[in-house]
mmCIF file of C-alpha atoms in Angstrom:
data_model
loop_
_atom_site.group_PDB
_atom_site.id
_atom_site.type_symbol
_atom_site.label_atom_id
_atom_site.label_comp_id
_atom_site.label_asym_id
_atom_site.label_seq_id
_atom_site.Cartn_x
_atom_site.Cartn_y
_atom_site.Cartn_z
ATOM 1 C CA UNK A 1 22.587 25.406 -10.861
ATOM 2 C CA UNK A 2 19.797 23.322 -12.349
ATOM 3 C CA UNK A 3 17.586 21.324 -10.034
ATOM 4 C CA UNK A 4 18.783 18.016 -11.423
ATOM 5 C CA UNK A 5 22.391 18.929 -10.780
ATOM 6 C CA UNK A 6 21.606 20.063 -7.235
ATOM 7 C CA UNK A 7 19.949 16.764 -6.510
ATOM 8 C CA UNK A 8 22.946 14.864 -7.903
ATOM 9 C CA UNK A 9 25.307 16.839 -5.646
ATOM 10 C CA UNK A 10 23.258 16.010 -2.569
ATOM 11 C CA UNK A 11 23.322 12.292 -3.536
ATOM 12 C CA UNK A 12 27.108 12.396 -3.402
ATOM 13 C CA UNK A 13 26.954 13.339 0.336
ATOM 14 C CA UNK A 14 24.148 11.148 1.780
ATOM 15 C CA UNK A 15 24.035 10.240 5.451
ATOM 16 C CA UNK A 16 24.278 6.678 6.668
ATOM 17 C CA UNK A 17 21.894 6.253 9.588
ATOM 18 C CA UNK A 18 22.299 2.493 9.925
ATOM 19 C CA UNK A 19 19.447 0.053 10.660
ATOM 20 C CA UNK A 20 17.538 -1.385 13.621
ATOM 21 C CA UNK A 21 14.925 -4.070 14.268
ATOM 22 C CA UNK A 22 11.465 -2.763 15.109
ATOM 23 C CA UNK A 23 8.150 -4.497 15.972
ATOM 24 C CA UNK A 24 5.780 -4.815 13.044
ATOM 25 C CA UNK A 25 3.277 -2.462 14.691
ATOM 26 C CA UNK A 26 5.903 0.266 14.872
ATOM 27 C CA UNK A 27 7.015 -0.024 11.280
ATOM 28 C CA UNK A 28 4.703 2.397 9.449
ATOM 29 C CA UNK A 29 6.596 5.568 8.483
ATOM 30 C CA UNK A 30 9.919 3.678 8.486
ATOM 31 C CA UNK A 31 12.103 2.773 5.511
ATOM 32 C CA UNK A 32 12.458 -0.974 5.085
ATOM 33 C CA UNK A 33 16.074 -2.095 5.367
ATOM 34 C CA UNK A 34 15.556 -5.709 4.101
ATOM 35 C CA UNK A 35 13.802 -7.441 1.286
ATOM 36 C CA UNK A 36 10.583 -9.193 2.438
ATOM 37 C CA UNK A 37 9.911 -12.474 0.732
ATOM 38 C CA UNK A 38 7.041 -15.024 0.882
ATOM 39 C CA UNK A 39 7.744 -17.727 3.454
ATOM 40 C CA UNK A 40 5.270 -20.120 1.722
ATOM 41 C CA UNK A 41 2.984 -20.220 -1.329
ATOM 42 C CA UNK A 42 0.063 -17.785 -1.218
ATOM 43 C CA UNK A 43 -2.519 -19.147 -1.015
ATOM 44 C CA UNK A 44 -0.884 -22.175 0.606
ATOM 45 C CA UNK A 45 -3.564 -24.542 -0.750
ATOM 46 C CA UNK A 46 -6.324 -24.559 -3.394
ATOM 47 C CA UNK A 47 -8.929 -22.257 -1.799
ATOM 48 C CA UNK A 48 -12.636 -21.728 -2.432
ATOM 49 C CA UNK A 49 -13.513 -18.137 -3.443
ATOM 50 C CA UNK A 50 -17.307 -18.677 -2.950
ATOM 51 C CA UNK A 51 -19.622 -20.457 -0.584
ATOM 52 C CA UNK A 52 -20.875 -23.563 -2.414
ATOM 53 C CA UNK A 53 -20.004 -27.145 -3.222
ATOM 54 C CA UNK A 54 -16.622 -28.472 -4.353
ATOM 55 C CA UNK A 55 -17.067 -31.085 -7.045
ATOM 56 C CA UNK A 56 -15.893 -32.329 -10.423
ATOM 57 C CA UNK A 57 -16.914 -30.183 -13.412
ATOM 58 C CA UNK A 58 -17.532 -33.337 -15.502
ATOM 59 C CA UNK A 59 -20.204 -34.512 -13.063
ATOM 60 C CA UNK A 60 -22.402 -31.509 -13.454
ATOM 61 C CA UNK A 61 -25.310 -30.971 -13.171
ATOM 62 C CA UNK A 62 -25.488 -33.911 -10.890
ATOM 63 C CA UNK A 63 -27.083 -35.330 -8.803
ATOM 64 C CA UNK A 64 -24.123 -35.197 -6.356
ATOM 65 C CA UNK A 65 -23.667 -36.903 -3.044
ATOM 66 C CA UNK A 66 -22.584 -34.509 -0.234
ATOM 67 C CA UNK A 67 -19.638 -35.991 1.672
ATOM 68 C CA UNK A 68 -18.822 -33.371 4.356
ATOM 69 C CA UNK A 69 -18.919 -29.733 5.391
ATOM 70 C CA UNK A 70 -15.694 -27.747 5.009
ATOM 71 C CA UNK A 71 -15.543 -24.441 6.835
ATOM 72 C CA UNK A 72 -12.428 -22.238 6.467
ATOM 73 C CA UNK A 73 -9.578 -23.707 8.474
ATOM 74 C CA UNK A 74 -10.607 -27.331 8.291
ATOM 75 C CA UNK A 75 -8.510 -29.924 6.382
ATOM 76 C CA UNK A 76 -10.702 -32.144 4.149
ATOM 77 C CA UNK A 77 -10.990 -35.757 5.249
ATOM 78 C CA UNK A 78 -12.678 -37.046 2.085
ATOM 79 C CA UNK A 79 -11.515 -37.343 -1.541
ATOM 80 C CA UNK A 80 -14.193 -36.193 -4.004
ATOM 81 C CA UNK A 81 -14.887 -38.944 -6.504
ATOM 82 C CA UNK A 82 -17.376 -39.317 -9.384
ATOM 83 C CA UNK A 83 -20.858 -38.192 -8.437
ATOM 84 C CA UNK A 84 -19.677 -36.671 -5.164
ATOM 85 C CA UNK A 85 -19.147 -33.176 -3.633
ATOM 86 C CA UNK A 86 -18.273 -31.474 -0.405
ATOM 87 C CA UNK A 87 -20.024 -28.360 0.912
ATOM 88 C CA UNK A 88 -17.367 -25.680 1.314
ATOM 89 C CA UNK A 89 -17.261 -22.131 2.701
ATOM 90 C CA UNK A 90 -15.265 -19.145 1.269
ATOM 91 C CA UNK A 91 -11.651 -19.617 2.135
ATOM 92 C CA UNK A 92 -11.965 -23.288 2.744
ATOM 93 C CA UNK A 93 -9.432 -25.808 1.433
ATOM 94 C CA UNK A 94 -10.656 -27.518 -1.737
ATOM 95 C CA UNK A 95 -10.606 -31.358 -1.282
ATOM 96 C CA UNK A 96 -8.591 -33.631 -3.510
ATOM 97 C CA UNK A 97 -10.500 -34.698 -6.580
ATOM 98 C CA UNK A 98 -12.527 -31.530 -6.950
ATOM 99 C CA UNK A 99 -11.736 -29.141 -9.756
ATOM 100 C CA UNK A 100 -14.526 -26.530 -9.331
ATOM 101 C CA UNK A 101 -16.841 -24.883 -6.789
ATOM 102 C CA UNK A 102 -20.462 -24.305 -7.733
ATOM 103 C CA UNK A 103 -22.237 -21.455 -6.007
ATOM 104 C CA UNK A 104 -24.807 -22.450 -3.400
ATOM 105 C CA UNK A 105 -27.340 -19.975 -4.969
ATOM 106 C CA UNK A 106 -27.613 -22.291 -7.966
ATOM 107 C CA UNK A 107 -28.038 -25.557 -6.122
ATOM 108 C CA UNK A 108 -31.155 -27.535 -5.288
ATOM 109 C CA UNK A 109 -31.379 -30.183 -2.622
ATOM 110 C CA UNK A 110 -32.732 -33.587 -3.653
ATOM 111 C CA UNK A 111 -33.611 -36.725 -1.741
ATOM 112 C CA UNK A 112 -30.990 -38.886 -0.046
ATOM 113 C CA UNK A 113 -28.815 -35.835 0.840
ATOM 114 C CA UNK A 114 -27.923 -35.160 -2.734
ATOM 115 C CA UNK A 115 -27.777 -31.861 -4.617
ATOM 116 C CA UNK A 116 -28.204 -30.757 -8.247
ATOM 117 C CA UNK A 117 -26.623 -27.724 -10.013
ATOM 118 C CA UNK A 118 -29.237 -25.535 -11.668
ATOM 119 C CA UNK A 119 -27.003 -22.807 -13.065
ATOM 120 C CA UNK A 120 -24.644 -22.453 -16.032
ATOM 121 C CA UNK A 121 -21.001 -23.257 -15.397
ATOM 122 C CA UNK A 122 -18.758 -20.212 -15.967
ATOM 123 C CA UNK A 123 -15.593 -20.460 -13.812
ATOM 124 C CA UNK A 124 -14.085 -22.666 -11.182
ATOM 125 C CA UNK A 125 -14.261 -20.275 -8.183
ATOM 126 C CA UNK A 126 -11.009 -21.801 -6.905
ATOM 127 C CA UNK A 127 -7.904 -19.733 -6.020
ATOM 128 C CA UNK A 128 -5.056 -21.968 -7.080
ATOM 129 C CA UNK A 129 -2.163 -22.704 -4.657
ATOM 130 C CA UNK A 130 0.625 -20.211 -5.187
ATOM 131 C CA UNK A 131 -1.563 -18.087 -7.464
ATOM 132 C CA UNK A 132 -0.617 -14.831 -5.661
ATOM 133 C CA UNK A 133 2.926 -15.662 -4.559
ATOM 134 C CA UNK A 134 5.337 -18.548 -4.664
ATOM 135 C CA UNK A 135 7.579 -19.310 -1.712
ATOM 136 C CA UNK A 136 10.587 -17.026 -1.943
ATOM 137 C CA UNK A 137 8.906 -14.430 -4.207
ATOM 138 C CA UNK A 138 9.749 -10.746 -3.437
ATOM 139 C CA UNK A 139 6.868 -9.133 -1.583
ATOM 140 C CA UNK A 140 8.404 -5.751 -0.547
ATOM 141 C CA UNK A 141 11.699 -4.268 -1.699
ATOM 142 C CA UNK A 142 14.333 -2.841 0.582
ATOM 143 C CA UNK A 143 13.896 0.958 0.731
ATOM 144 C CA UNK A 144 10.127 0.926 0.739
ATOM 145 C CA UNK A 145 8.601 3.692 2.910
ATOM 146 C CA UNK A 146 6.202 1.506 4.935
ATOM 147 C CA UNK A 147 2.497 2.365 5.110
ATOM 148 C CA UNK A 148 -0.559 0.671 6.626
ATOM 149 C CA UNK A 149 -1.154 -1.700 3.682
ATOM 150 C CA UNK A 150 2.482 -3.007 3.961
ATOM 151 C CA UNK A 151 1.838 -4.061 7.580
ATOM 152 C CA UNK A 152 -0.817 -6.584 6.549
ATOM 153 C CA UNK A 153 1.418 -7.883 3.723
ATOM 154 C CA UNK A 154 4.294 -8.475 6.145
ATOM 155 C CA UNK A 155 1.994 -10.072 8.752
ATOM 156 C CA UNK A 156 0.775 -12.498 6.128
ATOM 157 C CA UNK A 157 4.341 -13.879 5.682
ATOM 158 C CA UNK A 158 5.114 -14.119 9.329
ATOM 159 C CA UNK A 159 7.210 -10.965 9.872
ATOM 160 C CA UNK A 160 6.543 -9.917 13.496
ATOM 161 C CA UNK A 161 9.687 -7.772 13.527
ATOM 162 C CA UNK A 162 11.409 -6.011 10.603
ATOM 163 C CA UNK A 163 14.725 -4.417 9.781
ATOM 164 C CA UNK A 164 14.245 -0.660 9.246
ATOM 165 C CA UNK A 165 16.651 2.242 8.642
ATOM 166 C CA UNK A 166 17.224 4.350 11.702
ATOM 167 C CA UNK A 167 15.362 7.635 11.590
ATOM 168 C CA UNK A 168 17.485 10.599 10.898
ATOM 169 C CA UNK A 169 17.201 13.172 13.744
ATOM 170 C CA UNK A 170 16.941 16.610 12.159
ATOM 171 C CA UNK A 171 17.557 19.841 13.967
ATOM 172 C CA UNK A 172 15.534 22.875 12.766
ATOM 173 C CA UNK A 173 16.756 26.405 13.465
ATOM 174 C CA UNK A 174 15.037 29.630 12.466
ATOM 175 C CA UNK A 175 17.033 32.858 11.991
ATOM 176 C CA UNK A 176 15.706 36.395 11.887
ATOM 177 C CA UNK A 177 15.495 39.241 14.334
ATOM 178 C CA UNK A 178 11.887 39.758 13.348
ATOM 179 C CA UNK A 179 10.785 36.306 14.518
ATOM 180 C CA UNK A 180 8.955 35.336 17.711
ATOM 181 C CA UNK A 181 7.686 31.953 18.907
ATOM 182 C CA UNK A 182 4.203 30.731 17.904
ATOM 183 C CA UNK A 183 2.705 31.246 21.333
ATOM 184 C CA UNK A 184 3.814 34.918 21.471
ATOM 185 C CA UNK A 185 1.834 37.892 20.269
ATOM 186 C CA UNK A 186 3.926 39.810 17.721
ATOM 187 C CA UNK A 187 4.593 43.452 18.326
ATOM 188 C CA UNK A 188 5.599 46.124 15.812
ATOM 189 C CA UNK A 189 7.343 44.515 12.830
ATOM 190 C CA UNK A 190 7.572 41.080 14.373
ATOM 191 C CA UNK A 191 6.147 37.901 12.838
ATOM 192 C CA UNK A 192 5.582 34.373 14.244
ATOM 193 C CA UNK A 193 8.018 31.619 13.352
ATOM 194 C CA UNK A 194 5.842 29.357 11.142
ATOM 195 C CA UNK A 195 8.647 27.840 9.068
ATOM 196 C CA UNK A 196 10.081 25.684 11.884
ATOM 197 C CA UNK A 197 6.690 24.096 12.660
ATOM 198 C CA UNK A 198 6.053 23.524 8.914
ATOM 199 C CA UNK A 199 9.462 21.914 8.393
ATOM 200 C CA UNK A 200 9.067 19.647 11.420
ATOM 201 C CA UNK A 201 5.858 18.344 9.991
ATOM 202 C CA UNK A 202 7.482 17.791 6.604
ATOM 203 C CA UNK A 203 10.384 15.910 8.222
ATOM 204 C CA UNK A 204 8.011 13.617 10.137
ATOM 205 C CA UNK A 205 5.929 12.990 7.008
ATOM 206 C CA UNK A 206 9.164 12.002 5.226
ATOM 207 C CA UNK A 207 9.752 9.223 7.870
ATOM 208 C CA UNK A 208 12.200 10.944 10.216
ATOM 209 C CA UNK A 209 12.234 12.920 13.450
ATOM 210 C CA UNK A 210 12.633 16.624 14.049
ATOM 211 C CA UNK A 211 13.661 18.807 16.969
ATOM 212 C CA UNK A 212 13.075 22.570 17.043
ATOM 213 C CA UNK A 213 16.124 24.333 18.491
ATOM 214 C CA UNK A 214 14.657 27.850 18.546
ATOM 215 C CA UNK A 215 15.162 31.210 16.947
ATOM 216 C CA UNK A 216 18.428 33.174 16.588
ATOM 217 C CA UNK A 217 18.637 36.854 15.772
ATOM 218 C CA UNK A 218 20.744 38.051 12.854
ATOM 219 C CA UNK A 219 24.024 38.259 14.797
ATOM 220 C CA UNK A 220 27.049 36.598 13.135
ATOM 221 C CA UNK A 221 28.892 35.849 16.392
ATOM 222 C CA UNK A 222 25.853 34.267 17.945
ATOM 223 C CA UNK A 223 25.084 32.241 14.800
ATOM 224 C CA UNK A 224 28.685 30.898 14.653
ATOM 225 C CA UNK A 225 28.569 29.802 18.280
ATOM 226 C CA UNK A 226 25.117 28.244 18.287
ATOM 227 C CA UNK A 227 25.281 26.569 14.872
ATOM 228 C CA UNK A 228 28.581 24.951 15.858
ATOM 229 C CA UNK A 229 26.872 23.564 18.983
ATOM 230 C CA UNK A 230 23.803 22.339 17.105
ATOM 231 C CA UNK A 231 25.892 20.483 14.504
ATOM 232 C CA UNK A 232 27.365 18.416 17.323
ATOM 233 C CA UNK A 233 23.866 17.225 18.196
ATOM 234 C CA UNK A 234 22.438 16.497 14.793
ATOM 235 C CA UNK A 235 23.607 14.805 11.599
ATOM 236 C CA UNK A 236 21.415 17.148 9.612
ATOM 237 C CA UNK A 237 20.528 20.746 10.446
ATOM 238 C CA UNK A 238 17.888 22.765 8.570
ATOM 239 C CA UNK A 239 18.241 26.486 8.900
ATOM 240 C CA UNK A 240 15.436 28.657 7.600
ATOM 241 C CA UNK A 241 16.064 32.353 6.886
ATOM 242 C CA UNK A 242 19.290 34.242 6.150
ATOM 243 C CA UNK A 243 20.104 32.261 3.003
ATOM 244 C CA UNK A 244 19.799 35.035 0.396
ATOM 245 C CA UNK A 245 22.221 37.880 -0.429
ATOM 246 C CA UNK A 246 21.029 40.712 1.781
ATOM 247 C CA UNK A 247 23.093 42.469 4.413
ATOM 248 C CA UNK A 248 21.567 40.288 7.150
ATOM 249 C CA UNK A 249 21.626 37.012 5.251
ATOM 250 C CA UNK A 250 24.477 35.538 7.208
ATOM 251 C CA UNK A 251 24.035 31.779 7.050
ATOM 252 C CA UNK A 252 26.255 30.944 4.016
ATOM 253 C CA UNK A 253 29.183 32.933 5.479
ATOM 254 C CA UNK A 254 28.715 31.406 8.951
ATOM 255 C CA UNK A 255 28.832 27.875 7.548
ATOM 256 C CA UNK A 256 31.992 28.684 5.600
ATOM 257 C CA UNK A 257 33.607 30.141 8.764
ATOM 258 C CA UNK A 258 32.708 26.893 10.575
ATOM 259 C CA UNK A 259 34.669 24.878 7.987
ATOM 260 C CA UNK A 260 31.795 23.592 5.951
ATOM 261 C CA UNK A 261 32.189 23.183 2.224
ATOM 262 C CA UNK A 262 29.283 24.998 0.398
ATOM 263 C CA UNK A 263 28.358 22.753 -2.517
ATOM 264 C CA UNK A 264 25.827 25.199 -3.946
ATOM 265 C CA UNK A 265 23.892 28.260 -2.748
ATOM 266 C CA UNK A 266 21.544 28.969 -5.665
ATOM 267 C CA UNK A 267 19.142 26.669 -7.509
ATOM 268 C CA UNK A 268 17.472 27.660 -10.736
ATOM 269 C CA UNK A 269 13.898 27.152 -9.491
ATOM 270 C CA UNK A 270 11.011 29.451 -8.711
ATOM 271 C CA UNK A 271 10.049 29.785 -5.906
ATOM 272 C CA UNK A 272 13.106 28.808 -3.851
ATOM 273 C CA UNK A 273 16.197 30.164 -5.658
ATOM 274 C CA UNK A 274 18.409 30.901 -2.555
ATOM 275 C CA UNK A 275 19.240 27.508 -1.085
ATOM 276 C CA UNK A 276 22.511 26.556 0.523
ATOM 277 C CA UNK A 277 23.796 22.986 0.776
ATOM 278 C CA UNK A 278 26.941 22.610 2.888
ATOM 279 C CA UNK A 279 28.683 19.576 4.275
ATOM 280 C CA UNK A 280 31.772 18.686 6.357
ATOM 281 C CA UNK A 281 32.979 16.297 9.048
ATOM 282 C CA UNK A 282 30.177 13.862 8.281
ATOM 283 C CA UNK A 283 27.522 16.506 8.941
ATOM 284 C CA UNK A 284 25.133 18.177 6.474
ATOM 285 C CA UNK A 285 23.272 21.460 6.550
ATOM 286 C CA UNK A 286 20.621 23.011 4.284
ATOM 287 C CA UNK A 287 20.124 26.803 4.436
ATOM 288 C CA UNK A 288 16.505 27.346 3.327
ATOM 289 C CA UNK A 289 14.571 30.488 2.444
ATOM 290 C CA UNK A 290 12.720 32.400 5.065
ATOM 291 C CA UNK A 291 9.711 32.757 2.811
ATOM 292 C CA UNK A 292 7.142 30.134 3.797
ATOM 293 C CA UNK A 293 6.151 28.967 0.245
ATOM 294 C CA UNK A 294 9.773 28.905 -0.937
ATOM 295 C CA UNK A 295 10.818 27.041 2.169
ATOM 296 C CA UNK A 296 8.050 24.452 1.617
ATOM 297 C CA UNK A 297 9.004 23.897 -2.013
ATOM 298 C CA UNK A 298 12.748 23.637 -1.235
ATOM 299 C CA UNK A 299 12.047 20.859 1.299
ATOM 300 C CA UNK A 300 9.752 18.933 -1.050
ATOM 301 C CA UNK A 301 12.057 19.202 -4.072
ATOM 302 C CA UNK A 302 15.527 18.759 -2.485
ATOM 303 C CA UNK A 303 15.567 17.980 1.205
ATOM 304 C CA UNK A 304 12.894 15.280 1.113
ATOM 305 C CA UNK A 305 14.725 13.353 -1.659
ATOM 306 C CA UNK A 306 17.946 13.680 0.336
ATOM 307 C CA UNK A 307 16.329 12.184 3.478
ATOM 308 C CA UNK A 308 14.723 9.423 1.465
ATOM 309 C CA UNK A 309 17.945 8.447 -0.309
ATOM 310 C CA UNK A 310 19.937 8.569 2.884
ATOM 311 C CA UNK A 311 17.545 5.994 4.387
ATOM 312 C CA UNK A 312 17.949 3.718 1.439
ATOM 313 C CA UNK A 313 14.654 4.634 -0.180
ATOM 314 C CA UNK A 314 13.681 5.363 -3.736
ATOM 315 C CA UNK A 315 11.509 8.500 -3.545
ATOM 316 C CA UNK A 316 8.027 7.603 -4.932
ATOM 317 C CA UNK A 317 7.193 10.773 -6.866
ATOM 318 C CA UNK A 318 3.482 10.894 -7.487
ATOM 319 C CA UNK A 319 2.585 12.708 -10.679
ATOM 320 C CA UNK A 320 -0.675 13.066 -12.585
ATOM 321 C CA UNK A 321 -1.626 14.719 -15.877
ATOM 322 C CA UNK A 322 -4.142 17.553 -15.578
ATOM 323 C CA UNK A 323 -5.752 20.086 -17.846
ATOM 324 C CA UNK A 324 -5.489 23.721 -16.920
ATOM 325 C CA UNK A 325 -8.850 25.105 -15.846
ATOM 326 C CA UNK A 326 -7.637 28.630 -16.638
ATOM 327 C CA UNK A 327 -4.665 30.163 -18.388
ATOM 328 C CA UNK A 328 -1.505 31.201 -16.522
ATOM 329 C CA UNK A 329 1.400 33.451 -17.461
ATOM 330 C CA UNK A 330 4.580 34.674 -15.782
ATOM 331 C CA UNK A 331 6.743 37.629 -16.472
ATOM 332 C CA UNK A 332 10.138 35.894 -16.313
ATOM 333 C CA UNK A 333 10.778 32.401 -17.582
ATOM 334 C CA UNK A 334 14.525 32.000 -16.926
ATOM 335 C CA UNK A 335 13.993 29.280 -14.214
ATOM 336 C CA UNK A 336 12.071 26.096 -13.714
ATOM 337 C CA UNK A 337 8.833 27.093 -12.119
ATOM 338 C CA UNK A 338 6.670 25.126 -9.673
ATOM 339 C CA UNK A 339 3.172 26.463 -9.920
ATOM 340 C CA UNK A 340 1.029 25.692 -6.775
ATOM 341 C CA UNK A 341 -2.280 24.198 -7.965
ATOM 342 C CA UNK A 342 -5.506 22.759 -6.632
ATOM 343 C CA UNK A 343 -7.338 19.832 -8.249
ATOM 344 C CA UNK A 344 -10.774 20.184 -9.824
ATOM 345 C CA UNK A 345 -13.331 17.487 -10.743
ATOM 346 C CA UNK A 346 -12.976 16.077 -14.243
ATOM 347 C CA UNK A 347 -9.171 15.991 -14.314
ATOM 348 C CA UNK A 348 -8.512 19.761 -14.256
ATOM 349 C CA UNK A 349 -6.282 21.879 -12.043
ATOM 350 C CA UNK A 350 -6.218 25.527 -11.220
ATOM 351 C CA UNK A 351 -3.429 27.809 -9.958
ATOM 352 C CA UNK A 352 -3.459 28.735 -6.299
ATOM 353 C CA UNK A 353 -3.890 32.510 -6.029
ATOM 354 C CA UNK A 354 -0.954 33.855 -4.191
ATOM 355 C CA UNK A 355 1.104 37.038 -4.322
ATOM 356 C CA UNK A 356 4.678 35.884 -3.844
ATOM 357 C CA UNK A 357 6.477 33.225 -1.848
ATOM 358 C CA UNK A 358 5.901 34.984 1.494
ATOM 359 C CA UNK A 359 2.168 34.272 1.441
ATOM 360 C CA UNK A 360 1.729 31.244 3.667
ATOM 361 C CA UNK A 361 -2.025 31.020 3.116
ATOM 362 C CA UNK A 362 -1.439 29.874 -0.455
ATOM 363 C CA UNK A 363 -0.551 26.450 0.872
ATOM 364 C CA UNK A 364 -3.938 25.848 2.501
ATOM 365 C CA UNK A 365 -5.631 24.135 -0.465
ATOM 366 C CA UNK A 366 -2.452 23.053 -2.202
ATOM 367 C CA UNK A 367 -2.576 19.649 -3.896
ATOM 368 C CA UNK A 368 0.670 19.791 -5.750
ATOM 369 C CA UNK A 369 2.870 21.726 -8.231
ATOM 370 C CA UNK A 370 2.521 22.036 -11.952
ATOM 371 C CA UNK A 371 5.963 22.060 -13.591
ATOM 372 C CA UNK A 372 6.834 24.773 -16.118
ATOM 373 C CA UNK A 373 10.192 24.286 -17.767
ATOM 374 C CA UNK A 374 12.695 27.192 -18.025
ATOM 375 C CA UNK A 375 11.774 29.210 -21.164
ATOM 376 C CA UNK A 376 8.045 28.501 -20.879
ATOM 377 C CA UNK A 377 6.152 31.617 -19.881
ATOM 378 C CA UNK A 378 2.524 30.594 -20.101
ATOM 379 C CA UNK A 379 -0.015 27.801 -19.901
ATOM 380 C CA UNK A 380 -3.128 27.919 -22.036
ATOM 381 C CA UNK A 381 -6.606 26.977 -20.800
ATOM 382 C CA UNK A 382 -7.103 23.247 -21.416
ATOM 383 C CA UNK A 383 -3.335 22.617 -21.818
ATOM 384 C CA UNK A 384 -2.121 19.416 -20.182
ATOM 385 C CA UNK A 385 0.500 19.722 -17.439
ATOM 386 C CA UNK A 386 2.379 17.376 -15.151
ATOM 387 C CA UNK A 387 1.340 17.893 -11.538
ATOM 388 C CA UNK A 388 3.588 16.551 -8.766
ATOM 389 C CA UNK A 389 1.400 15.757 -5.805
ATOM 390 C CA UNK A 390 2.579 16.537 -2.287
#
């Protein structure tokens, strides 16, 4: 099936993790479960944007009598009248009667504690009350994946605790008789299990938590027993390996035997065609490719949106337009193709050199994927492409 159809199917079976209240300091990486609104006007008063003197524009260039000094945080005690001013610091509250702030660099002191403006008037240097936000204005929308900059925004409107979606706890299982754990030294035809660690990092980056449940050999009876147990512990299980059509690709059949409904098992994308999505009894399982690059792409293109939508978020795809540094061609063009690319100075991108979806090292410099529609077999040098950043 096409990628867009696969995504729509997953949206019909989203999880419902619920919500919880968390301290503001613990909110980064969480999905916001409430709208955040301004609790007062921002700024809450007319505020000086420069060090200088608050006065009336019509009285310039002076001379002006200095009434008081207004550091940030002090409420003015004097009203500025004709021929008067108050010295004010950046962030200070502009006194009543003043309609501009003149920069201190263009002020000369005169006798009798008076000053004169020596510059040319250009702007008021006053931030107007409510200029940024009015009380009740929407600051952050429910579903936002919170980052560092959002913490400061919420602090500014008095949110010391926020409502966030509960993190989805994801189980990650690797299958394959050839696999050994990372700390082991492979022997003979064995390889280390890199996919589980990679997926765990992707889950965490997507705002949720992951638990590695180990490696299972290609044994149908063992897979049935252990997957059944794991599904009791997790709402979502990611299984890497065994999702294709070979003699030892057992995962789709095991899920069916356990009573799961397989919604799809092939997606028309390259890399990453064999991909199982199964659901049942309020649980969800993705069977991902055992090839590292394919597994990475499958998570980014399908599992990550599923996790985001389940938490109430709206996935913020980041795309940029780039020119191809070199040409690229592919032999088959029957599927949507995600070409791994690196970014170059000057708005160009270049394909990552890799020889198939099993080559993990291709991900080392990866910046994103250029999208080639089905039916398009080549990109010319200098041609513009959409690059989806990771």
